[in-house]
Amino acid sequence: GESVGLHLPTLSVQEGDNSIINCAYSNSASDYFIWYKQESGKGPQFIIDIRSNMDKRQGQRVTVLLNKTVKHLSLQIAATQPGDSAVYFCAETVQGAQKLVFGQGTRLTINP
Amino acid sequence: DAGITQSPRHKVTETGTPVTLRCHQTENHRYMYWYRQDPGHGLRLIHYSYGVKDTDKGEVSDGYSVSRSKTEDFLLTLESATSSQTSVYFCAISLQGAYEQFFGPGTRLTVL
């Protein structure tokens, strides 16, 4: 099936541990951010978003943190499970642009 | 999958031949996008559409054209395919006023 590139940054974690995936975004004017998950052979899937007027947002087992001072975004996954194995992308946009700019992605692998 | 289908899912063609990829949505979303995904580059926007017959270029539009004659279909055409256009192509949609995009399953195109 469709797959992402072979030379992505990789994060390996033990099943049950917490995972932290980082993203440095490029545009200081960006005010909306999204994390996507892409499993092998599939299209990217929306996980969680955050607006620039927030520092933190929580979902089910996931938390996104935004540090606008250093243009840094992170995705925390609690109690990582085998089904979390995927490539994770951050995306940014400026309000009104209706277009996203994607980071290169990080491959998360889960060790049993 | 937000009611998005892509066809074909796989295609092998020869350099210099024309190729058309189709994206079909069932939910009347206004915005549609075409991306390519390559190792080391993540997702890059080729073209997008903000309505019937309304399209605009993305960051990697050279060698590609698009058409949208009805809301549900967004076509991507490679007039004369080159080996550098070997890639995985994703279609995405978004609602007006929303920034999150929802992706189709992708088309793997190989140009020999």
mmCIF file of C-alpha atoms in Angstrom:
data_model
loop_
_atom_site.group_PDB
_atom_site.id
_atom_site.type_symbol
_atom_site.label_atom_id
_atom_site.label_comp_id
_atom_site.label_asym_id
_atom_site.label_seq_id
_atom_site.Cartn_x
_atom_site.Cartn_y
_atom_site.Cartn_z
ATOM 1 C CA GLY A 1 0.000 0.000 0.000
ATOM 2 C CA GLU A 2 0.948 3.666 0.100
ATOM 3 C CA SER A 3 3.729 4.374 2.542
ATOM 4 C CA VAL A 4 5.754 7.235 3.850
ATOM 5 C CA GLY A 5 9.441 7.683 3.289
ATOM 6 C CA LEU A 6 12.193 5.535 4.723
ATOM 7 C CA HIS A 7 14.330 8.301 6.194
ATOM 8 C CA LEU A 8 12.094 9.871 8.797
ATOM 9 C CA PRO A 9 13.134 10.648 12.356
ATOM 10 C CA THR A 10 12.134 7.653 14.436
ATOM 11 C CA LEU A 11 10.989 7.329 18.008
ATOM 12 C CA SER A 12 10.929 3.903 19.633
ATOM 13 C CA VAL A 13 9.037 3.384 22.880
ATOM 14 C CA GLN A 14 8.026 0.453 25.042
ATOM 15 C CA GLU A 15 4.400 -0.528 25.026
ATOM 16 C CA GLY A 16 2.682 1.150 27.949
ATOM 17 C CA ASP A 17 5.147 4.028 28.173
ATOM 18 C CA ASN A 18 4.309 7.605 27.260
ATOM 19 C CA SER A 19 5.451 8.970 23.899
ATOM 20 C CA ILE A 20 6.421 12.535 23.115
ATOM 21 C CA ILE A 21 6.690 13.606 19.500
ATOM 22 C CA ASN A 22 8.094 17.021 18.738
ATOM 23 C CA CYS A 23 7.643 19.469 15.903
ATOM 24 C CA ALA A 24 9.307 22.775 15.164
ATOM 25 C CA TYR A 25 7.069 24.924 13.024
ATOM 26 C CA SER A 26 8.280 27.506 10.591
ATOM 27 C CA ASN A 27 5.932 30.481 10.486
ATOM 28 C CA SER A 28 5.702 32.744 13.517
ATOM 29 C CA ALA A 29 2.380 34.014 12.145
ATOM 30 C CA SER A 30 0.799 30.544 12.231
ATOM 31 C CA ASP A 31 -2.127 30.445 14.591
ATOM 32 C CA TYR A 32 -3.630 27.020 14.144
ATOM 33 C CA PHE A 33 -1.918 23.651 14.407
ATOM 34 C CA ILE A 34 -2.947 20.065 13.782
ATOM 35 C CA TRP A 35 -1.457 16.671 14.488
ATOM 36 C CA TYR A 36 -2.078 13.873 12.009
ATOM 37 C CA LYS A 37 -1.427 10.149 12.249
ATOM 38 C CA GLN A 38 -0.621 8.120 9.153
ATOM 39 C CA GLU A 39 -0.669 4.364 9.303
ATOM 40 C CA SER A 40 1.025 2.283 6.662
ATOM 41 C CA GLY A 41 -0.956 2.216 3.451
ATOM 42 C CA LYS A 42 -3.445 4.867 4.525
ATOM 43 C CA GLY A 43 -4.010 8.587 4.278
ATOM 44 C CA PRO A 44 -3.257 10.926 7.180
ATOM 45 C CA GLN A 45 -5.873 10.945 9.920
ATOM 46 C CA PHE A 46 -6.732 13.961 12.096
ATOM 47 C CA ILE A 47 -5.820 13.467 15.765
ATOM 48 C CA ILE A 48 -6.065 16.780 17.568
ATOM 49 C CA ASP A 49 -5.740 20.495 16.941
ATOM 50 C CA ILE A 50 -4.813 23.591 18.926
ATOM 51 C CA ARG A 51 -5.170 27.313 18.368
ATOM 52 C CA SER A 52 -2.440 29.797 19.157
ATOM 53 C CA ASN A 53 -4.395 31.293 22.055
ATOM 54 C CA MET A 54 -3.947 28.008 23.923
ATOM 55 C CA ASP A 55 -0.852 26.363 25.425
ATOM 56 C CA LYS A 56 -2.301 22.921 25.941
ATOM 57 C CA ARG A 57 -5.165 20.804 24.750
ATOM 58 C CA GLN A 58 -6.120 17.310 25.768
ATOM 59 C CA GLY A 59 -7.930 14.572 23.956
ATOM 60 C CA GLN A 60 -8.374 10.909 24.578
ATOM 61 C CA ARG A 61 -4.880 9.674 25.565
ATOM 62 C CA VAL A 62 -3.287 12.543 23.656
ATOM 63 C CA THR A 63 -2.151 15.992 24.694
ATOM 64 C CA VAL A 64 -0.796 18.729 22.474
ATOM 65 C CA LEU A 65 1.474 21.427 23.890
ATOM 66 C CA LEU A 66 2.255 24.660 22.097
ATOM 67 C CA ASN A 67 5.200 26.933 22.867
ATOM 68 C CA LYS A 68 4.903 29.966 20.644
ATOM 69 C CA THR A 69 8.048 31.577 22.014
ATOM 70 C CA VAL A 70 10.260 28.921 20.460
ATOM 71 C CA LYS A 71 7.799 27.833 17.745
ATOM 72 C CA HIS A 72 7.527 24.331 19.124
ATOM 73 C CA LEU A 73 4.675 21.872 19.179
ATOM 74 C CA SER A 74 4.573 18.497 20.867
ATOM 75 C CA LEU A 75 2.216 15.547 20.920
ATOM 76 C CA GLN A 76 2.109 13.375 23.995
ATOM 77 C CA ILE A 77 0.550 9.936 23.797
ATOM 78 C CA ALA A 78 -0.206 8.271 27.095
ATOM 79 C CA ALA A 79 0.187 4.527 27.656
ATOM 80 C CA THR A 80 1.355 3.852 24.124
ATOM 81 C CA GLN A 81 -0.268 0.876 22.432
ATOM 82 C CA PRO A 82 0.731 -1.195 19.392
ATOM 83 C CA GLY A 83 -1.986 0.536 17.388
ATOM 84 C CA ASP A 84 -0.177 3.838 17.883
ATOM 85 C CA SER A 85 2.575 2.719 15.529
ATOM 86 C CA ALA A 86 2.461 5.182 12.657
ATOM 87 C CA VAL A 87 4.016 8.301 11.230
ATOM 88 C CA TYR A 88 2.917 11.500 12.953
ATOM 89 C CA PHE A 89 2.816 14.862 11.203
ATOM 90 C CA CYS A 90 2.299 18.335 12.512
ATOM 91 C CA ALA A 91 0.672 20.927 10.279
ATOM 92 C CA GLU A 92 0.336 24.683 10.629
ATOM 93 C CA THR A 93 -1.718 27.410 9.051
ATOM 94 C CA VAL A 94 -2.595 31.046 9.331
ATOM 95 C CA GLN A 95 -6.206 31.922 10.006
ATOM 96 C CA GLY A 96 -8.017 32.541 6.758
ATOM 97 C CA ALA A 97 -5.436 30.826 4.591
ATOM 98 C CA GLN A 98 -7.394 27.573 4.202
ATOM 99 C CA LYS A 99 -4.115 25.797 3.430
ATOM 100 C CA LEU A 100 -1.916 23.665 5.665
ATOM 101 C CA VAL A 101 1.864 23.359 5.703
ATOM 102 C CA PHE A 102 3.064 19.969 6.881
ATOM 103 C CA GLY A 103 6.207 18.965 8.717
ATOM 104 C CA GLN A 104 8.260 15.978 7.560
ATOM 105 C CA GLY A 105 6.874 13.602 10.149
ATOM 106 C CA THR A 106 8.161 11.271 12.864
ATOM 107 C CA ARG A 107 7.844 7.514 12.785
ATOM 108 C CA LEU A 108 6.697 6.010 16.094
ATOM 109 C CA THR A 109 7.487 2.359 16.679
ATOM 110 C CA ILE A 110 6.274 0.379 19.674
ATOM 111 C CA ASN A 111 8.417 -2.283 21.290
ATOM 112 C CA PRO A 112 6.499 -5.105 22.969
ATOM 113 C CA ASP B 1 -12.498 8.378 5.369
ATOM 114 C CA ALA B 2 -14.938 11.345 5.167
ATOM 115 C CA GLY B 3 -16.507 9.936 2.003
ATOM 116 C CA ILE B 4 -13.417 10.458 -0.152
ATOM 117 C CA THR B 5 -12.374 8.017 -2.822
ATOM 118 C CA GLN B 6 -9.422 8.151 -5.164
ATOM 119 C CA SER B 7 -8.969 6.336 -8.451
ATOM 120 C CA PRO B 8 -6.978 4.571 -9.553
ATOM 121 C CA ARG B 9 -5.309 3.385 -6.355
ATOM 122 C CA HIS B 10 -2.227 2.211 -8.218
ATOM 123 C CA LYS B 11 -0.899 3.100 -11.636
ATOM 124 C CA VAL B 12 2.255 2.375 -13.569
ATOM 125 C CA THR B 13 2.878 4.430 -16.663
ATOM 126 C CA GLU B 14 5.671 5.424 -18.996
ATOM 127 C CA THR B 15 7.466 8.728 -19.312
ATOM 128 C CA GLY B 16 5.694 11.102 -21.640
ATOM 129 C CA THR B 17 2.214 9.662 -21.271
ATOM 130 C CA PRO B 18 -0.716 11.673 -19.874
ATOM 131 C CA VAL B 19 -2.184 10.595 -16.558
ATOM 132 C CA THR B 20 -5.347 11.701 -14.772
ATOM 133 C CA LEU B 21 -6.081 10.962 -11.142
ATOM 134 C CA ARG B 22 -9.562 11.371 -9.770
ATOM 135 C CA CYS B 23 -10.746 12.426 -6.342
ATOM 136 C CA HIS B 24 -14.416 11.985 -5.533
ATOM 137 C CA GLN B 25 -16.253 13.175 -2.429
ATOM 138 C CA THR B 26 -19.802 12.480 -1.410
ATOM 139 C CA GLU B 27 -20.457 15.294 1.077
ATOM 140 C CA ASN B 28 -20.407 18.527 -0.961
ATOM 141 C CA HIS B 29 -17.373 20.030 0.740
ATOM 142 C CA ARG B 30 -16.218 23.252 -0.842
ATOM 143 C CA TYR B 31 -12.444 22.865 -0.507
ATOM 144 C CA MET B 32 -10.461 20.097 -2.158
ATOM 145 C CA TYR B 33 -6.714 19.594 -2.319
ATOM 146 C CA TRP B 34 -4.111 17.503 -4.105
ATOM 147 C CA TYR B 35 -0.857 16.623 -2.342
ATOM 148 C CA ARG B 36 2.112 14.501 -3.200
ATOM 149 C CA GLN B 37 4.087 12.599 -0.576
ATOM 150 C CA ASP B 38 7.740 11.738 -1.086
ATOM 151 C CA PRO B 39 10.547 10.505 1.175
ATOM 152 C CA GLY B 40 12.167 13.421 2.960
ATOM 153 C CA HIS B 41 9.517 15.932 1.890
ATOM 154 C CA GLY B 42 6.366 15.042 3.749
ATOM 155 C CA LEU B 43 3.123 16.225 2.183
ATOM 156 C CA ARG B 44 3.410 19.002 -0.371
ATOM 157 C CA LEU B 45 0.465 20.864 -1.867
ATOM 158 C CA ILE B 46 0.131 20.662 -5.648
ATOM 159 C CA HIS B 47 -3.156 22.452 -6.333
ATOM 160 C CA TYR B 48 -6.326 23.186 -4.465
ATOM 161 C CA SER B 49 -9.873 24.194 -5.261
ATOM 162 C CA TYR B 50 -12.244 26.490 -3.399
ATOM 163 C CA GLY B 51 -15.264 25.848 -5.563
ATOM 164 C CA VAL B 52 -16.428 24.638 -8.941
ATOM 165 C CA LYS B 53 -14.017 25.952 -11.568
ATOM 166 C CA ASP B 54 -12.080 27.830 -8.857
ATOM 167 C CA THR B 55 -8.564 26.490 -8.419
ATOM 168 C CA ASP B 56 -5.169 27.767 -7.367
ATOM 169 C CA LYS B 57 -1.581 26.589 -7.337
ATOM 170 C CA GLY B 58 0.262 25.103 -4.418
ATOM 171 C CA GLU B 59 3.990 24.909 -3.786
ATOM 172 C CA VAL B 60 4.778 22.163 -6.326
ATOM 173 C CA SER B 61 2.352 22.833 -9.193
ATOM 174 C CA ASP B 62 4.768 22.664 -12.137
ATOM 175 C CA GLY B 63 3.888 19.795 -14.473
ATOM 176 C CA TYR B 64 0.370 19.414 -13.047
ATOM 177 C CA SER B 65 -3.028 20.789 -13.933
ATOM 178 C CA VAL B 66 -6.389 20.372 -12.233
ATOM 179 C CA SER B 67 -10.030 20.699 -13.054
ATOM 180 C CA ARG B 68 -13.201 20.849 -11.033
ATOM 181 C CA SER B 69 -16.329 20.892 -13.155
ATOM 182 C CA LYS B 70 -18.593 19.699 -10.357
ATOM 183 C CA THR B 71 -18.441 19.863 -6.591
ATOM 184 C CA GLU B 72 -17.798 16.194 -6.007
ATOM 185 C CA ASP B 73 -14.886 15.628 -8.400
ATOM 186 C CA PHE B 74 -11.389 17.105 -8.447
ATOM 187 C CA LEU B 75 -9.108 15.834 -11.200
ATOM 188 C CA LEU B 76 -5.313 15.994 -11.243
ATOM 189 C CA THR B 77 -3.640 15.685 -14.645
ATOM 190 C CA LEU B 78 -0.047 15.085 -15.533
ATOM 191 C CA GLU B 79 0.074 16.178 -19.178
ATOM 192 C CA SER B 80 3.345 14.357 -19.859
ATOM 193 C CA ALA B 81 4.466 12.233 -16.948
ATOM 194 C CA THR B 82 8.105 12.272 -15.848
ATOM 195 C CA SER B 83 9.993 9.962 -13.503
ATOM 196 C CA SER B 84 10.195 12.786 -10.946
ATOM 197 C CA GLN B 85 6.413 12.570 -10.629
ATOM 198 C CA THR B 86 6.625 9.064 -9.226
ATOM 199 C CA SER B 87 4.978 9.551 -5.864
ATOM 200 C CA VAL B 88 2.003 8.855 -3.666
ATOM 201 C CA TYR B 89 -0.800 11.321 -4.328
ATOM 202 C CA PHE B 90 -3.380 12.238 -1.715
ATOM 203 C CA CYS B 91 -6.601 14.121 -2.097
ATOM 204 C CA ALA B 92 -8.068 16.001 0.847
ATOM 205 C CA ILE B 93 -11.189 17.992 1.620
ATOM 206 C CA SER B 94 -12.119 20.584 4.200
ATOM 207 C CA LEU B 95 -15.211 22.475 5.196
ATOM 208 C CA GLN B 96 -15.491 26.199 4.623
ATOM 209 C CA GLY B 97 -14.304 27.978 7.730
ATOM 210 C CA ALA B 98 -12.584 24.876 9.097
ATOM 211 C CA TYR B 99 -8.874 24.221 8.878
ATOM 212 C CA GLU B 100 -8.661 20.510 9.440
ATOM 213 C CA GLN B 101 -8.423 18.486 6.271
ATOM 214 C CA PHE B 102 -9.573 14.933 5.738
ATOM 215 C CA PHE B 103 -7.648 12.693 3.426
ATOM 216 C CA GLY B 104 -8.429 10.020 0.900
ATOM 217 C CA PRO B 105 -6.607 6.672 0.754
ATOM 218 C CA GLY B 106 -4.008 7.789 -1.792
ATOM 219 C CA THR B 107 -2.850 6.786 -5.264
ATOM 220 C CA ARG B 108 0.577 5.299 -5.852
ATOM 221 C CA LEU B 109 1.870 6.428 -9.242
ATOM 222 C CA THR B 110 5.007 5.006 -10.786
ATOM 223 C CA VAL B 111 6.448 6.609 -13.920
ATOM 224 C CA LEU B 112 8.978 4.403 -15.673
#
